[in-house]
Each structure stands twice: as C-alpha cells, then as structure tokens.
PDB file of C-alpha atoms in Angstrom:
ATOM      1  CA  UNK B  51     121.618 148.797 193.904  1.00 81.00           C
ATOM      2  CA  UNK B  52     120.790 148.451 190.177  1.00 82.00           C
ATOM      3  CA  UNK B  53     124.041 146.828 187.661  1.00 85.00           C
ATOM      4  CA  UNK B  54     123.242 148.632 184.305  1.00 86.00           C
ATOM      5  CA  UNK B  55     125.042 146.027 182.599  1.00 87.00           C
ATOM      6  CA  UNK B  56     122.839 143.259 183.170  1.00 88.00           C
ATOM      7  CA  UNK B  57     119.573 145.342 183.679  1.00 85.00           C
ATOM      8  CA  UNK B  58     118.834 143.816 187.236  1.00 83.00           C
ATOM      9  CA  UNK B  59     118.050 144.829 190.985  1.00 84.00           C
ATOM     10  CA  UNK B  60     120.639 144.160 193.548  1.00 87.00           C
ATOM     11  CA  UNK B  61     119.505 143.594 196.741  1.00 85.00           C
ATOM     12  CA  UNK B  62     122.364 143.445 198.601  1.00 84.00           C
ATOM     13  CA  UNK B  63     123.050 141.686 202.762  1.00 80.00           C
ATOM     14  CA  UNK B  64     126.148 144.251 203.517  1.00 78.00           C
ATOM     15  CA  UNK B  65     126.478 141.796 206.788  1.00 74.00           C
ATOM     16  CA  UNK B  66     127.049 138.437 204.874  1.00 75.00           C
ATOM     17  CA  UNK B  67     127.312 139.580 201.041  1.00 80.00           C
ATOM     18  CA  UNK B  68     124.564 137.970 199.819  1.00 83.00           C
ATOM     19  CA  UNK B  69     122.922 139.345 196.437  1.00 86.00           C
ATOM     20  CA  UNK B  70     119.852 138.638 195.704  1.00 84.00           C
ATOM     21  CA  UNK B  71     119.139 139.865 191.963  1.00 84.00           C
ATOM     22  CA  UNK B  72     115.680 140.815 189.686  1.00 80.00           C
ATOM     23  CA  UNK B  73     116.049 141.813 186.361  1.00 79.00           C
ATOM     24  CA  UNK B  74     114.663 144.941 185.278  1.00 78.00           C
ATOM     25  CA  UNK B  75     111.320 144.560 183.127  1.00 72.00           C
ATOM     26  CA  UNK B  76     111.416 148.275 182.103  1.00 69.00           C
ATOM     27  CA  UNK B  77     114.503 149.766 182.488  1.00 65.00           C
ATOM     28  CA  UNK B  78     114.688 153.498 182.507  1.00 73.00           C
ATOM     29  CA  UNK B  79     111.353 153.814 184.039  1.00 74.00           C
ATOM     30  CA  UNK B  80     111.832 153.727 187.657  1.00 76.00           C
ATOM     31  CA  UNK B  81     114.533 155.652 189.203  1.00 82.00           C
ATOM     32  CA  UNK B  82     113.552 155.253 193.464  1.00 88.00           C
ATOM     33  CA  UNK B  83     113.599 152.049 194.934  1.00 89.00           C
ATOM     34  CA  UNK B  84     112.414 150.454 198.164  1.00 89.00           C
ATOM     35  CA  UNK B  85     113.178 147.038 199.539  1.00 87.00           C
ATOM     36  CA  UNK B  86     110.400 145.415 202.029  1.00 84.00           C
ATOM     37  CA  UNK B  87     109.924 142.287 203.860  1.00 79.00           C
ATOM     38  CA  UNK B  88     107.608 139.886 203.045  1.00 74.00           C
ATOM     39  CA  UNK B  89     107.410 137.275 205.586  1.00 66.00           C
ATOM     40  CA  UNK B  90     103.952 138.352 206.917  1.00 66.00           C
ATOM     41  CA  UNK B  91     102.314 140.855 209.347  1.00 66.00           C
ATOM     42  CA  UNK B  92     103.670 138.978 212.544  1.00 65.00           C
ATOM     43  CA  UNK B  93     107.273 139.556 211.654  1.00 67.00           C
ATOM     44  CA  UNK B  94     109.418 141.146 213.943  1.00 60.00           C
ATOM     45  CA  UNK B  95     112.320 141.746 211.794  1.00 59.00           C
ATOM     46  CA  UNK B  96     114.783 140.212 213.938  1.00 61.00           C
ATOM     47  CA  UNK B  97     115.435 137.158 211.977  1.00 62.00           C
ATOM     48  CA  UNK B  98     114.216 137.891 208.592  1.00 65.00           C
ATOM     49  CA  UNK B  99     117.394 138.492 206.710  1.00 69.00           C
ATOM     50  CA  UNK B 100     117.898 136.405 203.704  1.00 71.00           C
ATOM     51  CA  UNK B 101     114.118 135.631 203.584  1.00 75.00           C
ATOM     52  CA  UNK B 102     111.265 136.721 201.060  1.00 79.00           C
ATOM     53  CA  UNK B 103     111.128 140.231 199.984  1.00 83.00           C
ATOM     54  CA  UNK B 104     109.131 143.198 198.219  1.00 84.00           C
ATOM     55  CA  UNK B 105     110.985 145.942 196.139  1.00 87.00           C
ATOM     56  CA  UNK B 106     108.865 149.074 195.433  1.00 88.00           C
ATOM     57  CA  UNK B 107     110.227 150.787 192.245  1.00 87.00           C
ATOM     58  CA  UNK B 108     108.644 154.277 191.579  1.00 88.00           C
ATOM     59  CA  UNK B 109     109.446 156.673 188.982  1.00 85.00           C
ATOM     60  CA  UNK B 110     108.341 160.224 187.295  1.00 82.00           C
ATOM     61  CA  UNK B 111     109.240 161.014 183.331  1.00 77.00           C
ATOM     62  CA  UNK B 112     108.196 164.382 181.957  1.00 72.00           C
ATOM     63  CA  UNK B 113     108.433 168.272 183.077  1.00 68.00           C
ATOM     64  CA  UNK B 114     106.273 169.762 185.543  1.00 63.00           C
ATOM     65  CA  UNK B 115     103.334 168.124 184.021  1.00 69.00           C
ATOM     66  CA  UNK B 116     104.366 164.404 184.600  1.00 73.00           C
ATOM     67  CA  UNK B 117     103.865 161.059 184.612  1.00 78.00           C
ATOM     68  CA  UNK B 118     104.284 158.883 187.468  1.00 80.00           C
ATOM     69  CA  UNK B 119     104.820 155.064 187.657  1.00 82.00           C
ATOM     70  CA  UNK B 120     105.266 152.768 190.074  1.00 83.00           C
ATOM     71  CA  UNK B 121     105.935 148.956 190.351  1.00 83.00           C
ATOM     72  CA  UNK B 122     106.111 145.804 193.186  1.00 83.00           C
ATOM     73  CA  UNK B 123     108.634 142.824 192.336  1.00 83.00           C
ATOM     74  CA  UNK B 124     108.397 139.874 194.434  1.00 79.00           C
ATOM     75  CA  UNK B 125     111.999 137.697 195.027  1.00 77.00           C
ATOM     76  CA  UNK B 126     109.942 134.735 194.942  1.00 74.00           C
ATOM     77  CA  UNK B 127     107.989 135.545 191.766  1.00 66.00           C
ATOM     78  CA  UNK B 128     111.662 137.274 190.379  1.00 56.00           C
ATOM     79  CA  UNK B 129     109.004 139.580 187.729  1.00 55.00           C
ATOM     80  CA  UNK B 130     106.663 142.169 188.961  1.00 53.00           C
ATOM     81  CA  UNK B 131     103.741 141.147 191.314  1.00 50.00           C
ATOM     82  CA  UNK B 132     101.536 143.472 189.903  1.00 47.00           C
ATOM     83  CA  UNK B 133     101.707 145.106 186.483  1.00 51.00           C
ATOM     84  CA  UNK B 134     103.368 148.368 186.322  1.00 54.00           C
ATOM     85  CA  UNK B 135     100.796 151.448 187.867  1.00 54.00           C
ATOM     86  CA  UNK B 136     100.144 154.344 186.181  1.00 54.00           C
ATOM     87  CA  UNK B 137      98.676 157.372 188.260  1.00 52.00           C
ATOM     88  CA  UNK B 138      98.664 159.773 184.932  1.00 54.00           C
ATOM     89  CA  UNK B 139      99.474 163.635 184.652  1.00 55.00           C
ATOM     90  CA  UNK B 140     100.135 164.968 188.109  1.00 58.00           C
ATOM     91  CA  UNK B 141     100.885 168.589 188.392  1.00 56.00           C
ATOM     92  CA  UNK B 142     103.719 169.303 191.085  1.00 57.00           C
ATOM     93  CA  UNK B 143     102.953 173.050 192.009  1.00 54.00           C
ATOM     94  CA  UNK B 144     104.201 174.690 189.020  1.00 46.00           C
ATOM     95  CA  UNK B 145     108.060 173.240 188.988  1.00 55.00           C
ATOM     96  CA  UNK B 146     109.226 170.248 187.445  1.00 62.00           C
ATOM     97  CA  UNK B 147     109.842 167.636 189.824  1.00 72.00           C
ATOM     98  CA  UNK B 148     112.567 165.273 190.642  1.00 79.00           C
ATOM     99  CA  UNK B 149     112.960 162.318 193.725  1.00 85.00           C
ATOM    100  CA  UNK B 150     115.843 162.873 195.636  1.00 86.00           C
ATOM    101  CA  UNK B 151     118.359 160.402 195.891  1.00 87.00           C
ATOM    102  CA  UNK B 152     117.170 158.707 199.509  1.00 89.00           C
ATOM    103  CA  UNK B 153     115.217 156.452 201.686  1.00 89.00           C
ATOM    104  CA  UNK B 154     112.093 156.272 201.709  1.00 92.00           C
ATOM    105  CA  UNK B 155     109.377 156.682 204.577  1.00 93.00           C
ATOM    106  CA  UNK B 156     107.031 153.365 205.068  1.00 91.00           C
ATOM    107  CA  UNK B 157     104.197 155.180 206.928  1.00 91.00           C
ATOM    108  CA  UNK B 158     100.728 153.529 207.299  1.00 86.00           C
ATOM    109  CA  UNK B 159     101.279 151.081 204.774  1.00 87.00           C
ATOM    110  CA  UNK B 160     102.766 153.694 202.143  1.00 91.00           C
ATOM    111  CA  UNK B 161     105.867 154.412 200.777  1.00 93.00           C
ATOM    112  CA  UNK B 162     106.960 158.259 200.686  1.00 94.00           C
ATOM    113  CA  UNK B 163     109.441 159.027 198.165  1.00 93.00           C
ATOM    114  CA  UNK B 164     110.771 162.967 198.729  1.00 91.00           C
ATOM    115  CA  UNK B 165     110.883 165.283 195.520  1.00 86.00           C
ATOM    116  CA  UNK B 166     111.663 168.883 195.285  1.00 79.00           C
ATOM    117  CA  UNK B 167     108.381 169.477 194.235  1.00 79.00           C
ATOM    118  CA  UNK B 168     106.338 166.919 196.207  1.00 84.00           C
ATOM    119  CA  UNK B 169     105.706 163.382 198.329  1.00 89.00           C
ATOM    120  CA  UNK B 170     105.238 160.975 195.973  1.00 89.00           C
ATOM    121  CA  UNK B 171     103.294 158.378 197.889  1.00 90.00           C
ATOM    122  CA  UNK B 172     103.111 154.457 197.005  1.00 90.00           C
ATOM    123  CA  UNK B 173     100.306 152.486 198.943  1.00 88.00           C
ATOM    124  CA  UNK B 174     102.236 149.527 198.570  1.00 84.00           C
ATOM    125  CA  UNK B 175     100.535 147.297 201.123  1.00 79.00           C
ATOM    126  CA  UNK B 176      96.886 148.478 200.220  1.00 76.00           C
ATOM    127  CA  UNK B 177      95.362 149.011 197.129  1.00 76.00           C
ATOM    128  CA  UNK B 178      98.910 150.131 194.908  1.00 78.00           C
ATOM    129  CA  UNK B 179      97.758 153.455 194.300  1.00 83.00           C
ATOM    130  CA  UNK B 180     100.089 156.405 193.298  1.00 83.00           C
ATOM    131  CA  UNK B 181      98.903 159.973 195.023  1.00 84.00           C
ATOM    132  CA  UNK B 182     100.674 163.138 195.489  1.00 84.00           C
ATOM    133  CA  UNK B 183     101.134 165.007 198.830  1.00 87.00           C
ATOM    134  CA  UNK B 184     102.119 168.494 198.868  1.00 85.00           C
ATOM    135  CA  UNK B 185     104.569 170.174 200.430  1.00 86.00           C
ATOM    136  CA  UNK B 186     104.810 172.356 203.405  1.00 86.00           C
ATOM    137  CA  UNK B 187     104.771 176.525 202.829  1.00 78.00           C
ATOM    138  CA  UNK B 188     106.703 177.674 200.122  1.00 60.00           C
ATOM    139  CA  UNK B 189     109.556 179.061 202.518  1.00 66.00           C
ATOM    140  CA  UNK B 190     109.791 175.783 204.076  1.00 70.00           C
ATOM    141  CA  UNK B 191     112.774 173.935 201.634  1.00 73.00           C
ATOM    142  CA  UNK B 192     115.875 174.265 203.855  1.00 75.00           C
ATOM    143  CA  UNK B 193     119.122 173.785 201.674  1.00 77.00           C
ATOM    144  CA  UNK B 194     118.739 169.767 202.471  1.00 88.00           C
ATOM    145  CA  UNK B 195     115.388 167.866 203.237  1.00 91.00           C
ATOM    146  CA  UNK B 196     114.434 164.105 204.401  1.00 93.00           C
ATOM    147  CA  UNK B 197     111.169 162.211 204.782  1.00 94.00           C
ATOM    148  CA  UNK B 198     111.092 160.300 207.870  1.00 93.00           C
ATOM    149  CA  UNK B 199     108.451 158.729 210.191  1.00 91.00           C
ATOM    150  CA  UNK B 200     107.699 161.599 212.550  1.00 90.00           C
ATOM    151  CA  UNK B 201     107.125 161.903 216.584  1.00 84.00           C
ATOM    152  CA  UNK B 202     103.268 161.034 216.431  1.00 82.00           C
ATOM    153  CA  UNK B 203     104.229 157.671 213.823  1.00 86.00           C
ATOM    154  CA  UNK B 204     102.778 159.819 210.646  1.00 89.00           C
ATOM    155  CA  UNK B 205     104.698 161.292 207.736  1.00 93.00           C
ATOM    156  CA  UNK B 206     107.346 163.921 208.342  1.00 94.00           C
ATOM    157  CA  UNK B 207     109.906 166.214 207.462  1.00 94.00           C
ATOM    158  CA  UNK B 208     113.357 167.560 208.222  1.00 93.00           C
ATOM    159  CA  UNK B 209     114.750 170.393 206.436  1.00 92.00           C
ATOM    160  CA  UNK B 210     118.295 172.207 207.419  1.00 92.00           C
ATOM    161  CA  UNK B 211     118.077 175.822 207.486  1.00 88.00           C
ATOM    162  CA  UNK B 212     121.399 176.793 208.665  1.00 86.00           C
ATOM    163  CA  UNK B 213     122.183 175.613 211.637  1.00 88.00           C
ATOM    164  CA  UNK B 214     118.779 174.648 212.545  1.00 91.00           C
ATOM    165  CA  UNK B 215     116.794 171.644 211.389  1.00 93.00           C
ATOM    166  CA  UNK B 216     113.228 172.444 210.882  1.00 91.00           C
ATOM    167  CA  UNK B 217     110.855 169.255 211.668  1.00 92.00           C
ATOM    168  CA  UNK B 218     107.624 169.306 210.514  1.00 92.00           C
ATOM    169  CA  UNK B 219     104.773 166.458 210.642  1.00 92.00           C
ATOM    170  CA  UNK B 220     101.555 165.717 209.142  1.00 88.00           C
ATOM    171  CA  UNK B 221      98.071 165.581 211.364  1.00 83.00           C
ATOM    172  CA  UNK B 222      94.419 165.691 210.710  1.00 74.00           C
ATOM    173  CA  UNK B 223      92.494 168.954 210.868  1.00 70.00           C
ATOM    174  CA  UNK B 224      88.825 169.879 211.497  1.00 74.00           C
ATOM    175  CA  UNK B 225      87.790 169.074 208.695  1.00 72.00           C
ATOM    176  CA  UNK B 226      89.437 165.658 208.470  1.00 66.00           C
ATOM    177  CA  UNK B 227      92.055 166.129 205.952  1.00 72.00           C
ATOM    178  CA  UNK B 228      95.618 165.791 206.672  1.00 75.00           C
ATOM    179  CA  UNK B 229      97.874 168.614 207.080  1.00 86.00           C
ATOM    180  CA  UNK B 230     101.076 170.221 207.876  1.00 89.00           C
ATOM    181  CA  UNK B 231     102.284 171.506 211.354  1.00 88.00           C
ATOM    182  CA  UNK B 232     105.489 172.974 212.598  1.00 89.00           C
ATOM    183  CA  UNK B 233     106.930 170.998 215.116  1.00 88.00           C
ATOM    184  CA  UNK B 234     109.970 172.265 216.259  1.00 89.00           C
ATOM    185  CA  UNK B 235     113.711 173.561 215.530  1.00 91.00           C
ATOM    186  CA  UNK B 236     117.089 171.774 216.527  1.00 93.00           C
ATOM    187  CA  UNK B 237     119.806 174.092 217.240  1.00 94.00           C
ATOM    188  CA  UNK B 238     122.773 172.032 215.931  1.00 93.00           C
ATOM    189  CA  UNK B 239     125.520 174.667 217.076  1.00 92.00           C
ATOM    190  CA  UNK B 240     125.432 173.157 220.825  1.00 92.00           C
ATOM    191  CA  UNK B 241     125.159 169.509 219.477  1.00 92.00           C
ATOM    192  CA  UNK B 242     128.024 169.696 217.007  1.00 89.00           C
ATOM    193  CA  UNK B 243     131.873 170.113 217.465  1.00 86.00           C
ATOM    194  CA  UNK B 244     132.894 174.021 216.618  1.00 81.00           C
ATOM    195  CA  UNK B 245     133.673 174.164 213.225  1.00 79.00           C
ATOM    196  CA  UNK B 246     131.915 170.955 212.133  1.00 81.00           C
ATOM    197  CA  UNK B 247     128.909 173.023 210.659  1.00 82.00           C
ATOM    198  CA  UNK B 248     130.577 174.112 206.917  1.00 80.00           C
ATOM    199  CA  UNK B 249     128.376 173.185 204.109  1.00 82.00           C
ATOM    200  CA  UNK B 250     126.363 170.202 206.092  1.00 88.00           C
ATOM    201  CA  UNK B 251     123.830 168.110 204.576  1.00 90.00           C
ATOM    202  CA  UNK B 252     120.685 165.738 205.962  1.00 93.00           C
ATOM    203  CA  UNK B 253     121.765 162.462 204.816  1.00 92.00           C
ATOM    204  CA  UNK B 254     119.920 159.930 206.182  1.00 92.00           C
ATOM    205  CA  UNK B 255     116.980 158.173 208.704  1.00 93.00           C
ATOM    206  CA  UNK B 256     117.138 155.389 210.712  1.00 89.00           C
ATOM    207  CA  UNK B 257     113.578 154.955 211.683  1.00 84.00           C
ATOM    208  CA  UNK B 258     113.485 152.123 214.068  1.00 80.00           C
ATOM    209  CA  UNK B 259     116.328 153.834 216.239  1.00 86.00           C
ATOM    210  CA  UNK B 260     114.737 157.824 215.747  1.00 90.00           C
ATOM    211  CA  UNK B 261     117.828 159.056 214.617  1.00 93.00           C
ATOM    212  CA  UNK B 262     118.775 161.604 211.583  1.00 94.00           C
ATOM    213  CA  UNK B 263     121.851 161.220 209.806  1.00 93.00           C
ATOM    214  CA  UNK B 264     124.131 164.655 208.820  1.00 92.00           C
ATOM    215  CA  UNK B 265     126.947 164.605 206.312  1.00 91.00           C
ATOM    216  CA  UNK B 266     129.480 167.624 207.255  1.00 89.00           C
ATOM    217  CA  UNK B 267     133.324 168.704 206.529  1.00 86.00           C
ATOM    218  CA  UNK B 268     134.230 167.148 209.327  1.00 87.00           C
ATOM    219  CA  UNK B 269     132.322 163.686 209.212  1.00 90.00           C
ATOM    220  CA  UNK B 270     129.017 162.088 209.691  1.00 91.00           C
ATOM    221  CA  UNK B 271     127.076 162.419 212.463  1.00 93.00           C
ATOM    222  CA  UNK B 272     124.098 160.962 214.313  1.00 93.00           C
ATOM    223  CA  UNK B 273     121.239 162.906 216.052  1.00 94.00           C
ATOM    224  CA  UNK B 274     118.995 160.682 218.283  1.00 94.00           C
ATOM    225  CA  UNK B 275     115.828 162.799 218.742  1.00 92.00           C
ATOM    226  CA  UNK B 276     114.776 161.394 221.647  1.00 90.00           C
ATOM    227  CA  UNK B 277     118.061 162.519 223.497  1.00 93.00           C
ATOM    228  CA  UNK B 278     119.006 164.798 221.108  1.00 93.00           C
ATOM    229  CA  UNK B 279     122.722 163.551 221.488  1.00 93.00           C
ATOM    230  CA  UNK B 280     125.010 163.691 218.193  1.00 93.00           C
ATOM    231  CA  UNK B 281     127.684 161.170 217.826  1.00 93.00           C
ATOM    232  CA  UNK B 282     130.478 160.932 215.099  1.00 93.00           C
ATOM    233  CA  UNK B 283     130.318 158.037 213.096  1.00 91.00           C
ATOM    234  CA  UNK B 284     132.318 158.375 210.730  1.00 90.00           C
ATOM    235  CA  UNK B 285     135.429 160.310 209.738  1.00 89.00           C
ATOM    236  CA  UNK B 286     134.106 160.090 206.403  1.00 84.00           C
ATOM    237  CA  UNK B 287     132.575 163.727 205.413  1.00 77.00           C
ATOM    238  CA  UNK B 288     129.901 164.154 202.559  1.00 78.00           C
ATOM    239  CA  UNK B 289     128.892 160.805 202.534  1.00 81.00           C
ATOM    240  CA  UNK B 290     125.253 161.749 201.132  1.00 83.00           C
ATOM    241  CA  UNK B 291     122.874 160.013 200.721  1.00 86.00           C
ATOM    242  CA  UNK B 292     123.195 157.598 204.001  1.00 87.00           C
ATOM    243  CA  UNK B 293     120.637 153.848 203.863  1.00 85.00           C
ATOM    244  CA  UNK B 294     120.826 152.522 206.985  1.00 82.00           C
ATOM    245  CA  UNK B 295     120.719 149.217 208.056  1.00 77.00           C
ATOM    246  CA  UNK B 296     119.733 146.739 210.824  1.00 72.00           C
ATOM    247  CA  UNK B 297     120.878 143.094 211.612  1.00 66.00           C
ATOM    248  CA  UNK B 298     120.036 140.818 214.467  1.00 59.00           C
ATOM    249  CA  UNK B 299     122.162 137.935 215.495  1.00 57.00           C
ATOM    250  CA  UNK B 300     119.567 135.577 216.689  1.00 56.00           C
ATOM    251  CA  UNK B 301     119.580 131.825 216.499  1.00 58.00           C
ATOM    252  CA  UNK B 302     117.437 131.016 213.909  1.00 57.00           C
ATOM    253  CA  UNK B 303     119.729 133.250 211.356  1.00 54.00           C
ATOM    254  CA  UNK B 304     122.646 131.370 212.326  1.00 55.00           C
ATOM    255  CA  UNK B 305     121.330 127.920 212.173  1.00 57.00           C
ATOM    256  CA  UNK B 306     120.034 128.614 208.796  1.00 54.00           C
ATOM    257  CA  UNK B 307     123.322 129.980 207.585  1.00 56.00           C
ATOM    258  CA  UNK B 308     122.245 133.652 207.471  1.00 55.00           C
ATOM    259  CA  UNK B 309     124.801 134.906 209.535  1.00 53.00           C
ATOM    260  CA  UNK B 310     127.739 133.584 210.918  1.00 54.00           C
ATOM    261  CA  UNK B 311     128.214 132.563 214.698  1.00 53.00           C
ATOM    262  CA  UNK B 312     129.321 135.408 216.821  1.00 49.00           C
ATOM    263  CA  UNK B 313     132.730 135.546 217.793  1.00 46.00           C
ATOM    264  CA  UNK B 314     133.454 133.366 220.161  1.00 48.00           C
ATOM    265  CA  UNK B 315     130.759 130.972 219.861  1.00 45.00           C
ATOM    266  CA  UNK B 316     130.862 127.506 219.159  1.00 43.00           C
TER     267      UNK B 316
END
C-alpha cells in the first residue's frame, strides 16, 4: 500500500496487522510494486512472515515512446538497495502503455509487471535490468488479462474472451529465443453458476496454489487449474484487482510473536 500523506511504502501482515513502512525516495516515479522475501535461497516461506524483505518498485512516464524505471528497497537498509535503474526509451508497439493495476509474476528470478502494451520485466534477483517482452498476436487482448506463472513454471498469460479464458505461455523455439504458444481455452459456462457470467473480470493469481481469481455480478470466484473446479469466495462482486496471500502457523512464528497461538492452544 503506499500513504500519500507521509510519502512511504506500507507493507502490510493482513494476519497480525503489522506495518512495516519505507519512505518514498522519489515519489511519483514508480507506480507497480512488488514485495519479496529476503531471508535467503533456502527459505521455504512457511515461517518467514515478519522477517526481512525486498520491495520492487517499477514505473513508466511518457507516451508511447517511454521511459521506464525501476527500483529495490531493502526493510533492513529502509532506502533503496540499489540506485534507481533506468532502461531508457522503450517503444511499446505503437500505443502508449500503461501497468495494470495487479500482481506481479516472479518467474526465473524476474518480476513481470502486465501493461496493455507490454511485459515489463524486472530481473530483480540477477543483474537489475529492465527489458521489454512483447505481447502475444494482436487479437490476443481478451476484455481482462493477468500474468501468472504458467503450466511448464515460465511466464504466462490469461486473457477472458467471453466466456472463455485464453491461456497462453512462453517457450523456447528453434532458434533459441523465447516465444508465445497457445495453450488452451477454459469454458467457464459449465464451471460457473447460470447467470454468474455478466460483465466478469480476471482479478487475481495465486501462484503457489495454481489458481485464477474472477470478479463477477454475482461474487468472486476461484478456478484451480489443476482440477479446474470454481468455488465462491466471496459474495463480494467486482472486487478487482485481487493480491493474494499466504500464512503458515508454524512454531517458530508463534514463539517469536508473529502470529498468535491457534485457537485452542496453550
């Protein structure tokens, strides 16, 4: 979350309230923001919460010529780890270009922020470089799209198209570049409650669990891939965009005062 009246980052536990704040060393700069953990390669993410963190800021200023800028703040350091990068004028296929208003996809070590235009893509745990990827065929932008980690662990894409979603993934061709291919299309008419499918909306990813979030009329619903079950989850409709998040009750979380003790527990 950012509070405009202070100029800082909130990172935010919705579990046990904790904020963790960083102010802002250039505001009105970075508009898409990222939060990582930072407790080392062998983490597991089951116990992390409340410990050291990353927050990947990126952000574009200027009309389908643009710039693009992107930024890593460490809690521990509270300023930026690195100074601010700046890829230069990147040219998003003739249309001026703006990042949706979602998570991000971490995908081999890179963050992929989704634009109307383009992938902006944040190499956050290598070198910090700012690229462009391109998006699939023209005809491919549905009337809502998410990045998300795809079937094969590279970069993908969901688009709705009516009452289809349209998944697409990236893979290497013959001549060793990446690319897109078509993976498949989800029916949601059998999935879905009759009626439920006025004006919906891809809202969400949870990546660790495989499942897409959709934002209807009727509520918000869950689509694990795997199973391909949907499951409301809220009565809530329109609730777009959707961040999803993860907690563990383990031990070491409560004994440090992360979380609470169960219910229950002494």
């Amino acid at each position: 979350m950012y509070d405009y009246g202070s100029m800082e980052f909130v990172v935010w536990d919705p579990i046990t309230g904790r904020e963790r704040r960083i102010h802002d060393e250039v505001p009105d700069v970075y508009t898409n923001h990222a939060v990582l953990c930072a407790a080392g390669a062998g983490c597991d993410h089951s116990g992390c919460s409340g410990g050291p963190f990353l927050l990947a800021c990126v952000g574009l200023q200027g009309k389908i010529i643009v710039k693009a800028y992107g930024c890593i703040y460490s809690s521990e350091a509270g300023a930026p780890s690195v100074d601010p990068t700046y890829l230069g004028y990147i040219h998003f296929d003739h249309h001026e270009c703006d990042l949706e208003d979602q998570s991000a996809a971490l995908v081999g070590g890179a963050l992929h922020f989704f634009g109307n235009s383009g992938i902006l893509r944040y190499d956050v745990l290598g070198g910090r470089r700012l690229s462009v990827i391109e998006l699939p065929p023209a005809n491919f932008l549905g009337s809502s799209t998410i990045v998300m980690t795809a079937e094969n662990g590279g970069l993908g894409l969901a688009t709705l198209d009516g009452h289809y979603i349209d998944q697409w993934s990236t893979e290497t061709g013959p001549d060793g570049n990446a690319r897109w291919a078509h993976l498949k299309f989800i029916d949601l008419e059998p999935l879905l409650p009759a009626g439920s499918l006025k004006t919906p909306a891809l809202s969400g990813f949870a990546e660790d669990a495989n499942v897409i979030f959709m934002s209807t009329d009727d509520g918000t619903f869950t689509i694990t891939l795997k199973s391909m079950l949907a499951r409301k989850v809220c009565e809530m409709g329109k609730l777009n965009p959707v961040f999803p998040y993860v907690s563990f009750y383990t031990a070491a979380a409560c004994a440090r005062g992360t979380l609470a003790p169960p219910v229950g527990t002494q």
